[in-house]
Amino acid sequence: MQQIPVKRPAVRGRVTVYELDLKQIMIDTTEVWPLIGRDFQARMTEEPEVETNIVPFKTKPAAPEDADGTIWSQVQTILHGCDPELWSSWFQHLSEVERAGGCVTLIAPSRFMADYIAQKWSARLLAAYSRVDPEVRTLRIDATE
């Protein structure tokens, strides 16, 4: 039988601090683990999974398919090339409805998205359109709702 080691002895009114050697306790008790239960034995012998609170970020969003070769798909490719995360958050949900007389009409899935893109990102959309079709001068973003 092993004694509990003293980490800090009692001095001048302080209490004694004892130290447990957990590694030695584990070694000394391994033969009785099966008596406690198979689940306990499995937990004590298997390597525990490392718990982490790190949330993995998605990899770079996939580029839009440029199979049809339309002006809108070329604009989507330009927008994705500039900022893939911004494209996947906002621009990939848009669809072109009409392009006539230098004005392009895009449809967003919600009024919020249409207003937000019109406010914050219409200049970027217009710049991408002007690279593909210089005749485009204005944008109109509507919602499906």
XYZ file of C-alpha atoms in Angstrom:
145
model
C 0.000 0.000 0.000
C 1.331 3.350 -1.041
C 1.057 6.485 1.048
C -0.376 9.704 -0.284
C 2.542 12.061 -0.954
C 2.602 15.450 0.743
C 2.898 18.304 -1.709
C 3.224 21.041 0.942
C 3.477 20.299 4.675
C 1.491 22.174 7.297
C 3.339 25.248 8.563
C 2.216 28.123 10.830
C -1.519 27.489 10.684
C -1.634 26.326 7.063
C -3.100 22.969 6.206
C -1.185 20.175 4.566
C -1.614 19.858 0.800
C -1.572 16.319 -0.524
C -0.880 15.200 -4.076
C -2.428 12.283 -5.929
C -0.360 10.475 -8.546
C -3.135 9.737 -11.061
C -0.857 7.858 -13.432
C 0.154 5.449 -10.688
C -3.467 5.043 -9.579
C -4.433 4.128 -13.146
C -1.618 1.576 -13.374
C -2.494 0.053 -10.006
C -6.218 -0.309 -10.779
C -6.155 -1.651 -14.371
C -6.872 -5.213 -13.285
C -10.208 -4.264 -11.667
C -11.547 -2.179 -14.587
C -13.436 -5.176 -16.095
C -15.261 -5.559 -12.761
C -16.567 -2.006 -13.040
C -17.917 -2.565 -16.542
C -16.976 -2.969 -20.188
C -17.921 0.620 -21.025
C -15.621 1.935 -18.279
C -12.800 -0.295 -19.473
C -13.306 0.886 -23.072
C -13.251 4.529 -22.021
C -10.099 4.062 -19.976
C -8.138 2.173 -22.629
C -9.190 3.948 -25.834
C -7.712 7.228 -26.919
C -10.282 9.962 -26.226
C -11.432 12.146 -29.096
C -10.064 15.623 -28.923
C -12.912 18.040 -28.387
C -12.559 21.382 -30.052
C -14.656 24.475 -30.419
C -13.094 25.375 -33.751
C -15.632 25.635 -36.541
C -14.064 24.728 -39.881
C -14.671 27.200 -42.656
C -15.890 26.020 -45.988
C -13.370 25.889 -48.742
C -13.496 28.370 -51.570
C -16.967 28.219 -53.148
C -17.086 26.475 -56.485
C -17.098 28.681 -59.549
C -20.381 29.108 -61.423
C -20.892 26.871 -64.398
C -20.112 28.750 -67.605
C -21.654 26.123 -69.850
C -24.224 28.300 -71.614
C -21.807 31.139 -72.455
C -24.387 33.877 -71.856
C -23.442 37.357 -70.736
C -24.942 36.670 -67.295
C -22.805 33.551 -66.812
C -19.703 35.523 -67.828
C -20.646 38.230 -65.308
C -21.090 35.531 -62.647
C -17.614 34.189 -63.439
C -16.103 37.679 -63.079
C -17.883 38.248 -59.760
C -16.739 34.867 -58.461
C -13.157 35.596 -59.515
C -13.115 38.900 -57.612
C -14.552 37.587 -54.342
C -15.800 33.962 -54.126
C -17.303 34.393 -50.652
C -19.237 37.502 -51.636
C -20.437 35.757 -54.782
C -21.656 32.720 -52.845
C -23.429 34.900 -50.272
C -25.167 37.351 -52.594
C -24.597 37.161 -56.337
C -25.154 33.453 -57.020
C -28.799 33.825 -55.957
C -29.515 36.439 -58.606
C -30.847 35.660 -62.047
C -31.040 37.852 -65.108
C -34.560 38.478 -66.392
C -34.135 41.138 -69.045
C -31.414 43.102 -70.812
C -32.640 45.840 -73.118
C -31.649 49.402 -73.976
C -28.597 49.439 -71.725
C -30.626 48.374 -68.662
C -30.362 44.981 -66.988
C -33.073 43.615 -64.708
C -32.018 41.071 -62.118
C -34.264 39.075 -59.793
C -33.347 38.283 -56.160
C -35.128 35.667 -54.042
C -36.256 38.209 -51.402
C -36.961 41.910 -51.066
C -34.242 42.204 -48.426
C -31.642 40.680 -50.726
C -32.731 42.869 -53.648
C -32.545 46.055 -51.562
C -29.241 45.116 -49.952
C -27.544 44.269 -53.241
C -28.931 47.430 -54.852
C -27.558 49.510 -51.982
C -24.179 47.851 -51.400
C -23.126 45.937 -54.505
C -24.778 47.519 -57.552
C -21.530 49.301 -58.516
C -19.646 45.995 -58.518
C -22.373 44.337 -60.580
C -22.383 47.211 -63.062
C -18.584 47.084 -63.362
C -18.696 43.343 -64.086
C -21.423 43.875 -66.692
C -19.500 46.693 -68.371
C -16.484 44.373 -68.784
C -18.631 41.868 -70.694
C -21.187 44.165 -72.364
C -20.149 47.855 -72.513
C -23.676 48.883 -73.566
C -25.067 48.135 -70.084
C -25.359 51.427 -68.160
C -27.993 50.770 -65.472
C -29.161 47.962 -63.224
C -32.540 47.213 -61.749
C -32.824 44.600 -59.006
C -36.299 43.263 -58.207
C -37.514 40.553 -55.846
C -39.548 37.466 -56.663
C -41.851 38.178 -53.695
